[in-house]
Amino acid sequence: MYTLPGTCIPPGVECFLSFRLRATFSVFLSCFFLMEELSVQTLSQVGTELGMYDVGVQALCDRGVQKIPDKYIIPEHDRPCAGNVVSTGHIPVIDMSKVHGVERAKVLQQMRCACEEWGVFQLINHDFPENSMQSMMEIAHQFFELPAETKMQYYCSNPSSATRYGISYNAEKEKRFDWRDFLFQPCHPLSDELVSTWPDVPPSYREIARKYAMNIRTLALRLLAMLSESLGLYGEYLAYALKEHEQKMLINHYPPCPQPDLTLGVSGHTDPNIITVLQQDEVGGLQVLRDGLWVAVHPIRNAFVINMGDQMQIISNGKYQCVEHRAVVNSARTRFSIASFYGPSLDAIICPAPQLIDQDHPPQYHEVIYGDYLKAFRAKGPNKKAYLQSVLIK
């Protein structure tokens, strides 16, 4: 039997294995040594056979890939160089420090306009502990700097799994992958049992992430009260509509890409929840769609990007728009973002608020159980507004 130089199958084992198993063993060793020799080769031709996509884009970068694999190349009309990108748009900025003073009505009106016209705004002076924001971003960097074999302990391709390290939203169904690695974890209700499912490396990860999740929940509840009032509803309406609530965190890691004009960090989509609280680093890359053009959301120090999700559009009966957004990558710098998704509990029944319905404003959406909505969303993948349109009353 042929074996690679320097390798052998112990005699006792060889007499036990069939010829087919011995051949399979040799093929495995061949693949292993071939992978070691791919440091500067394009992996697009051999990636599928060797399962190279399962290791993530950071591993591709570490191997010195100069041409991205075909799996990451998106259709030309979806590429960031398609001619429909602007960098001079002005995303609304809301100063949360003024909401408790004499300018409260003005701030709520600004929020209403931002949600009606954009579906997104940047939030400043929000009283979120700055050290919590910094610590969470630092520990995110440390996690993705861990060896690949350590991170892969948390790998799972199933989008319905709780805590998971991944390289694609739904790796088993998607034809194209985004140029990112990510860590996804549930954050509510925040119990010791839940936290035990999070990564335990770096050693301080759980403690830092737990404090961050608690601070996000406090901020999200304040935002929901403001959004309720801006819609003309009583302050607790949205919080009540969500029942027991759901909160999840997604850490996105976008390594430098050798061909950033051929791919995206995250393809265009809307979020299925009610609001998303996003912390960007200083690199930038987030874009939102408005009037057919992609507008860059330039980072503001210590600001959060707040975008409306599908459930906000349903509850507001279409007054507030869920925003389609995406992330672009670059060839020079690594980018990180931390997204906190706040939404209903799975058994919550979501429908347009009765106070926003009258003869001139009939209901635009069917009521839906959030768990059913989320299940269908995951099955379809984050495909723009595909599933939201399916609950639209024709």
Protein backbone atom coordinates (compact mmCIF):
# COMPACT_ATOMS: atom_id res chain seq x y z
CA MET A 1 0.00 0.00 0.00
CA TYR A 2 1.26 3.51 -0.86
CA THR A 3 1.79 5.92 2.03
CA LEU A 4 3.28 9.41 2.24
CA PRO A 5 6.98 9.60 3.08
CA GLY A 6 7.50 9.58 6.81
CA THR A 7 4.07 8.13 7.57
CA CYS A 8 2.96 4.58 8.26
CA ILE A 9 0.05 2.56 9.54
CA PRO A 10 0.95 0.37 12.53
CA PRO A 11 1.11 -3.33 11.58
CA GLY A 12 -1.54 -4.34 14.09
CA VAL A 13 -3.92 -1.79 12.68
CA GLU A 14 -3.04 -2.51 9.05
CA CYS A 15 -4.08 -6.13 9.30
CA PHE A 16 -7.41 -4.99 10.69
CA LEU A 17 -8.24 -2.24 8.22
CA SER A 18 -9.76 -3.03 4.87
CA PHE A 19 -8.11 -1.83 1.69
CA ARG A 20 -10.73 0.92 1.34
CA LEU A 21 -10.10 2.24 4.84
CA ARG A 22 -6.36 2.24 4.27
CA ALA A 23 -6.87 4.21 1.06
CA THR A 24 -9.11 6.67 2.85
CA PHE A 25 -6.46 7.12 5.54
CA SER A 26 -3.84 7.92 2.94
CA VAL A 27 -6.12 10.40 1.16
CA PHE A 28 -6.73 12.16 4.48
CA LEU A 29 -2.97 12.49 5.06
CA SER A 30 -2.49 13.73 1.50
CA CYS A 31 -5.13 16.41 2.03
CA PHE A 32 -3.51 17.45 5.29
CA PHE A 33 -0.08 17.97 3.75
CA LEU A 34 -1.60 19.65 0.69
CA MET A 35 -3.34 22.19 2.95
CA GLU A 36 0.01 23.06 4.49
CA GLU A 37 1.37 23.91 1.02
CA LEU A 38 -1.46 26.32 0.11
CA SER A 39 -0.04 29.37 1.89
CA VAL A 40 0.08 31.60 -1.21
CA GLN A 41 -2.24 29.77 -3.62
CA THR A 42 -5.79 30.71 -4.54
CA LEU A 43 -8.15 28.34 -2.75
CA SER A 44 -11.12 28.75 -5.09
CA GLN A 45 -10.35 25.56 -7.06
CA VAL A 46 -9.70 23.26 -4.14
CA GLY A 47 -11.66 24.88 -1.30
CA THR A 48 -14.79 22.79 -1.70
CA GLU A 49 -12.99 19.46 -1.84
CA LEU A 50 -10.96 20.19 1.29
CA GLY A 51 -13.69 21.96 3.24
CA MET A 52 -11.57 25.11 3.42
CA TYR A 53 -14.62 27.38 3.68
CA ASP A 54 -15.35 26.01 7.14
CA VAL A 55 -12.29 27.67 8.66
CA GLY A 56 -13.34 31.27 7.94
CA VAL A 57 -11.90 34.26 6.14
CA GLN A 58 -9.23 34.98 8.76
CA ALA A 59 -7.67 31.59 7.99
CA LEU A 60 -7.69 32.46 4.28
CA CYS A 61 -5.94 35.75 5.05
CA ASP A 62 -3.37 34.00 7.22
CA ARG A 63 -2.54 31.76 4.27
CA GLY A 64 -1.79 34.79 2.11
CA VAL A 65 -4.64 34.36 -0.37
CA GLN A 66 -4.40 36.99 -3.13
CA LYS A 67 -7.57 36.02 -4.99
CA ILE A 68 -10.73 35.33 -3.04
CA PRO A 69 -12.43 31.95 -3.56
CA ASP A 70 -15.41 31.85 -5.92
CA LYS A 71 -17.71 31.17 -2.97
CA TYR A 72 -17.20 34.77 -1.82
CA ILE A 73 -17.62 36.48 -5.20
CA ILE A 74 -21.07 38.07 -5.43
CA PRO A 75 -23.06 38.91 -8.59
CA GLU A 76 -21.87 42.05 -10.33
CA HIS A 77 -25.09 44.01 -9.71
CA ASP A 78 -24.69 43.56 -5.93
CA ARG A 79 -21.04 44.60 -5.73
CA PRO A 80 -20.06 47.78 -3.85
CA CYS A 81 -18.60 49.30 -7.03
CA ALA A 82 -21.92 49.17 -8.85
CA GLY A 83 -22.23 52.96 -9.11
CA ASN A 84 -25.10 53.39 -6.64
CA VAL A 85 -22.98 54.26 -3.60
CA VAL A 86 -22.73 57.72 -2.04
CA SER A 87 -20.50 58.81 0.83
CA THR A 88 -21.95 62.26 1.48
CA GLY A 89 -25.31 61.33 3.00
CA HIS A 90 -26.14 62.68 6.45
CA ILE A 91 -27.54 59.99 8.72
CA PRO A 92 -29.71 61.63 11.42
CA VAL A 93 -28.04 62.11 14.81
CA ILE A 94 -30.13 62.01 18.02
CA ASP A 95 -28.77 63.56 21.23
CA MET A 96 -30.27 61.43 23.99
CA SER A 97 -29.12 63.80 26.75
CA LYS A 98 -31.78 66.31 25.73
CA VAL A 99 -34.76 63.98 26.00
CA HIS A 100 -35.36 64.77 29.69
CA GLY A 101 -35.21 68.54 29.35
CA VAL A 102 -37.25 71.25 27.71
CA GLU A 103 -36.27 69.91 24.30
CA ARG A 104 -37.95 66.53 24.82
CA ALA A 105 -40.70 67.15 22.27
CA LYS A 106 -38.10 68.32 19.74
CA VAL A 107 -35.96 65.22 20.25
CA LEU A 108 -38.95 62.89 19.87
CA GLN A 109 -39.92 64.69 16.66
CA GLN A 110 -36.36 64.25 15.35
CA MET A 111 -36.58 60.56 16.17
CA ARG A 112 -39.91 60.26 14.40
CA CYS A 113 -38.55 61.90 11.25
CA ALA A 114 -35.43 59.71 11.32
CA CYS A 115 -37.50 56.53 11.60
CA GLU A 116 -39.99 57.58 8.92
CA GLU A 117 -37.45 58.80 6.38
CA TRP A 118 -34.37 56.69 7.11
CA GLY A 119 -35.19 53.84 9.49
CA VAL A 120 -31.87 54.51 11.20
CA PHE A 121 -30.10 57.13 13.29
CA GLN A 122 -26.92 57.58 15.29
CA LEU A 123 -27.35 58.00 19.04
CA ILE A 124 -24.97 60.19 21.05
CA ASN A 125 -24.79 61.20 24.75
CA HIS A 126 -26.67 58.05 25.73
CA ASP A 127 -25.11 57.48 29.19
CA PHE A 128 -23.90 54.00 28.19
CA PRO A 129 -20.69 53.38 30.20
CA GLU A 130 -17.77 54.20 27.94
CA ASN A 131 -15.51 51.67 29.67
CA SER A 132 -18.06 48.93 28.89
CA MET A 133 -17.99 49.84 25.20
CA GLN A 134 -14.19 49.86 25.12
CA SER A 135 -13.82 46.62 27.07
CA MET A 136 -16.30 44.79 24.85
CA MET A 137 -14.52 45.90 21.70
CA GLU A 138 -11.14 44.93 23.14
CA ILE A 139 -12.30 41.47 24.23
CA ALA A 140 -13.85 40.97 20.77
CA HIS A 141 -10.44 41.61 19.22
CA GLN A 142 -8.84 39.16 21.65
CA PHE A 143 -11.36 36.43 20.87
CA PHE A 144 -10.77 36.58 17.13
CA GLU A 145 -7.01 36.61 17.69
CA LEU A 146 -7.27 33.16 19.29
CA PRO A 147 -5.96 30.15 17.34
CA ALA A 148 -8.40 28.79 14.78
CA GLU A 149 -8.73 25.46 16.60
CA THR A 150 -9.86 27.29 19.75
CA LYS A 151 -12.52 29.33 17.96
CA MET A 152 -13.71 26.28 16.03
CA GLN A 153 -14.78 24.68 19.32
CA TYR A 154 -17.79 27.00 19.09
CA TYR A 155 -18.40 26.51 15.37
CA CYS A 156 -21.88 25.59 14.17
CA SER A 157 -23.47 26.07 10.75
CA ASN A 158 -27.06 25.87 12.03
CA PRO A 159 -28.54 29.43 12.18
CA SER A 160 -31.02 28.41 14.89
CA SER A 161 -28.25 27.41 17.32
CA ALA A 162 -27.79 29.57 20.40
CA THR A 163 -24.12 30.43 20.89
CA ARG A 164 -22.08 29.81 17.78
CA TYR A 165 -18.94 30.87 15.98
CA GLY A 166 -19.63 30.99 12.28
CA ILE A 167 -18.44 31.95 8.84
CA SER A 168 -21.83 32.34 7.15
CA TYR A 169 -25.42 33.00 8.24
CA ASN A 170 -26.58 29.67 6.82
CA ALA A 171 -23.55 27.87 5.43
CA GLU A 172 -25.54 24.83 4.29
CA LYS A 173 -27.95 26.79 2.08
CA GLU A 174 -26.21 29.97 0.96
CA LYS A 175 -24.70 30.03 -2.51
CA ARG A 176 -22.39 32.90 -1.59
CA PHE A 177 -20.58 33.64 1.66
CA ASP A 178 -19.93 37.03 3.23
CA TRP A 179 -16.36 38.13 3.93
CA ARG A 180 -16.54 37.90 7.71
CA ASP A 181 -16.27 35.62 10.71
CA PHE A 182 -18.66 36.12 13.60
CA LEU A 183 -19.64 35.12 17.13
CA PHE A 184 -23.35 34.97 17.97
CA GLN A 185 -24.85 34.51 21.44
CA PRO A 186 -28.16 34.93 23.33
CA CYS A 187 -28.23 37.55 26.10
CA HIS A 188 -31.70 37.40 27.69
CA PRO A 189 -32.87 36.28 30.14
CA LEU A 190 -29.37 36.72 31.52
CA SER A 191 -28.73 33.78 33.86
CA ASP A 192 -25.63 31.88 34.96
CA GLU A 193 -26.81 28.94 32.88
CA LEU A 194 -27.06 31.11 29.76
CA VAL A 195 -23.67 32.72 30.33
CA SER A 196 -22.11 29.26 30.70
CA THR A 197 -22.84 28.67 27.00
CA TRP A 198 -20.66 31.64 25.99
CA PRO A 199 -16.95 31.27 25.21
CA ASP A 200 -14.78 30.98 28.30
CA VAL A 201 -11.74 32.34 26.50
CA PRO A 202 -10.28 34.89 26.79
CA PRO A 203 -10.71 34.40 30.56
CA SER A 204 -12.52 37.71 31.12
CA TYR A 205 -14.86 37.32 28.13
CA ARG A 206 -17.95 36.22 30.04
CA GLU A 207 -17.67 38.91 32.70
CA ILE A 208 -17.19 41.72 30.17
CA ALA A 209 -19.88 40.46 27.80
CA ARG A 210 -22.34 40.04 30.66
CA LYS A 211 -21.94 43.64 31.82
CA TYR A 212 -22.20 44.86 28.24
CA ALA A 213 -25.43 42.90 27.66
CA MET A 214 -26.96 44.34 30.83
CA ASN A 215 -26.10 47.87 29.74
CA ILE A 216 -27.54 47.22 26.28
CA ARG A 217 -30.82 46.05 27.79
CA THR A 218 -31.09 49.23 29.86
CA LEU A 219 -30.46 51.36 26.79
CA ALA A 220 -32.87 49.34 24.63
CA LEU A 221 -35.71 49.79 27.12
CA ARG A 222 -35.12 53.54 27.19
CA LEU A 223 -35.16 53.62 23.41
CA LEU A 224 -38.37 51.62 23.20
CA ALA A 225 -40.07 54.12 25.52
CA MET A 226 -38.91 57.03 23.38
CA LEU A 227 -39.98 55.28 20.18
CA SER A 228 -43.40 54.53 21.66
CA GLU A 229 -43.93 58.18 22.52
CA SER A 230 -42.69 59.32 19.13
CA LEU A 231 -45.43 57.17 17.57
CA GLY A 232 -48.05 58.75 19.78
CA LEU A 233 -48.38 55.61 21.94
CA TYR A 234 -48.02 55.38 25.71
CA GLY A 235 -44.45 54.95 26.86
CA GLU A 236 -44.57 51.25 27.72
CA TYR A 237 -46.47 50.13 24.62
CA LEU A 238 -43.58 48.62 22.66
CA ALA A 239 -42.03 46.96 25.70
CA TYR A 240 -45.40 45.38 26.51
CA ALA A 241 -45.94 44.22 22.92
CA LEU A 242 -42.68 42.25 23.03
CA LYS A 243 -43.88 40.12 25.99
CA GLU A 244 -40.83 38.53 27.67
CA HIS A 245 -38.37 40.05 25.18
CA GLU A 246 -35.40 38.55 23.36
CA GLN A 247 -31.86 39.91 23.18
CA LYS A 248 -28.92 38.59 21.20
CA MET A 249 -25.43 39.80 20.40
CA LEU A 250 -23.44 39.39 17.18
CA ILE A 251 -19.75 40.25 16.98
CA ASN A 252 -18.64 40.74 13.38
CA HIS A 253 -15.00 40.40 12.37
CA TYR A 254 -14.08 41.64 8.89
CA PRO A 255 -10.44 40.88 8.00
CA PRO A 256 -8.79 42.80 5.15
CA CYS A 257 -9.90 41.48 1.78
CA PRO A 258 -7.53 41.25 -1.21
CA GLN A 259 -10.42 41.97 -3.63
CA PRO A 260 -12.96 44.10 -1.73
CA ASP A 261 -14.71 45.17 -4.94
CA LEU A 262 -15.88 41.58 -5.57
CA THR A 263 -17.54 40.80 -2.24
CA LEU A 264 -19.30 42.19 0.83
CA GLY A 265 -18.77 41.86 4.56
CA VAL A 266 -22.52 41.41 4.99
CA SER A 267 -24.98 41.35 2.09
CA GLY A 268 -27.96 43.69 2.03
CA HIS A 269 -30.72 42.69 4.47
CA THR A 270 -33.13 43.93 7.12
CA ASP A 271 -33.16 42.68 10.71
CA PRO A 272 -36.12 40.52 11.84
CA ASN A 273 -36.26 41.97 15.39
CA ILE A 274 -37.61 45.38 16.49
CA ILE A 275 -34.46 47.47 16.99
CA THR A 276 -30.74 46.85 16.59
CA VAL A 277 -28.11 48.67 18.65
CA LEU A 278 -24.81 48.66 16.77
CA GLN A 279 -21.39 49.67 18.02
CA GLN A 280 -18.92 50.39 15.20
CA ASP A 281 -15.18 50.76 15.42
CA GLU A 282 -13.41 53.68 13.75
CA VAL A 283 -12.81 51.88 10.43
CA GLY A 284 -16.33 52.14 9.05
CA GLY A 285 -18.06 50.07 6.41
CA LEU A 286 -21.76 50.14 7.27
CA GLN A 287 -24.09 51.35 4.51
CA VAL A 288 -27.86 51.86 4.49
CA LEU A 289 -30.16 51.92 1.48
CA ARG A 290 -32.19 55.07 0.85
CA ASP A 291 -33.97 56.01 -2.36
CA GLY A 292 -32.06 53.35 -4.27
CA LEU A 293 -28.64 54.55 -3.13
CA TRP A 294 -26.28 53.06 -0.54
CA VAL A 295 -25.29 55.71 1.99
CA ALA A 296 -22.22 55.33 4.23
CA VAL A 297 -22.81 55.52 8.00
CA HIS A 298 -19.63 57.23 9.11
CA PRO A 299 -18.52 56.24 12.62
CA ILE A 300 -18.97 58.78 15.42
CA ARG A 301 -16.88 58.19 18.53
CA ASN A 302 -18.89 56.49 21.30
CA ALA A 303 -22.10 56.63 19.25
CA PHE A 304 -24.47 53.74 18.63
CA VAL A 305 -26.21 53.17 15.32
CA ILE A 306 -29.90 52.41 15.96
CA ASN A 307 -31.79 50.79 13.12
CA MET A 308 -35.41 49.75 12.90
CA GLY A 309 -36.19 46.07 12.33
CA ASP A 310 -39.08 44.27 10.63
CA GLN A 311 -41.22 44.14 13.78
CA MET A 312 -41.05 47.91 14.17
CA GLN A 313 -42.42 48.34 10.66
CA ILE A 314 -45.28 45.94 11.45
CA ILE A 315 -46.20 47.45 14.84
CA SER A 316 -46.03 51.01 13.47
CA ASN A 317 -48.24 49.92 10.56
CA GLY A 318 -45.60 51.04 8.09
CA LYS A 319 -44.99 54.48 9.62
CA TYR A 320 -41.45 53.52 10.65
CA GLN A 321 -39.33 51.78 8.03
CA CYS A 322 -37.04 48.85 8.67
CA VAL A 323 -33.80 49.77 6.96
CA GLU A 324 -31.93 47.60 4.50
CA HIS A 325 -28.24 47.69 5.28
CA ARG A 326 -24.97 46.00 4.38
CA ALA A 327 -21.27 46.11 5.23
CA VAL A 328 -18.41 46.67 2.80
CA VAL A 329 -14.82 45.60 3.38
CA ASN A 330 -11.44 47.03 2.52
CA SER A 331 -8.00 45.71 1.64
CA ALA A 332 -6.01 47.47 4.37
CA ARG A 333 -7.69 47.34 7.77
CA THR A 334 -9.57 44.86 9.94
CA ARG A 335 -13.02 46.07 11.00
CA PHE A 336 -15.16 45.05 13.99
CA SER A 337 -18.76 45.76 14.88
CA ILE A 338 -20.97 44.59 17.74
CA ALA A 339 -24.68 44.31 17.00
CA SER A 340 -27.25 43.80 19.76
CA PHE A 341 -30.62 42.60 18.47
CA TYR A 342 -33.59 43.43 20.67
CA GLY A 343 -36.95 41.90 19.90
CA PRO A 344 -40.05 40.01 21.01
CA SER A 345 -40.12 36.69 22.79
CA LEU A 346 -40.88 33.80 20.47
CA ASP A 347 -44.52 33.52 21.58
CA ALA A 348 -45.30 37.23 21.14
CA ILE A 349 -48.07 38.03 18.66
CA ILE A 350 -46.98 41.01 16.58
CA CYS A 351 -49.50 43.19 14.74
CA PRO A 352 -50.08 46.87 13.94
CA ALA A 353 -50.87 48.94 17.04
CA PRO A 354 -54.66 49.50 17.14
CA GLN A 355 -54.09 53.18 18.01
CA LEU A 356 -52.40 53.66 14.63
CA ILE A 357 -55.32 52.21 12.65
CA ASP A 358 -58.38 54.12 11.47
CA GLN A 359 -60.49 54.54 8.37
CA ASP A 360 -57.73 56.43 6.61
CA HIS A 361 -55.00 54.11 7.85
CA PRO A 362 -56.16 50.47 7.58
CA PRO A 363 -53.87 47.69 8.84
CA GLN A 364 -51.06 46.93 6.40
CA TYR A 365 -49.79 43.71 7.96
CA HIS A 366 -51.24 40.42 9.16
CA GLU A 367 -50.56 39.50 12.77
CA VAL A 368 -47.75 37.01 13.15
CA ILE A 369 -46.23 34.96 15.95
CA TYR A 370 -42.63 36.10 16.22
CA GLY A 371 -41.27 32.57 16.58
CA ASP A 372 -42.91 31.62 13.27
CA TYR A 373 -41.59 34.79 11.65
CA LEU A 374 -38.07 34.09 12.86
CA LYS A 375 -38.19 30.47 11.71
CA ALA A 376 -39.22 31.52 8.20
CA PHE A 377 -36.61 34.30 8.19
CA ARG A 378 -33.87 31.82 9.04
CA ALA A 379 -35.06 29.41 6.37
CA LYS A 380 -34.95 32.13 3.71
CA GLY A 381 -31.82 33.76 5.05
CA PRO A 382 -31.49 37.53 5.45
CA ASN A 383 -32.83 38.14 1.92
CA LYS A 384 -33.64 41.84 2.01
CA LYS A 385 -37.36 42.30 2.82
CA ALA A 386 -38.54 39.01 1.34
CA TYR A 387 -40.35 37.68 4.38
CA LEU A 388 -41.72 41.02 5.57
CA GLN A 389 -43.48 41.34 2.23
CA SER A 390 -45.13 37.95 2.78
CA VAL A 391 -47.09 39.27 5.80
CA LEU A 392 -48.18 42.40 3.97
CA ILE A 393 -51.94 42.64 3.47
CA LYS A 394 -52.44 42.71 -0.27
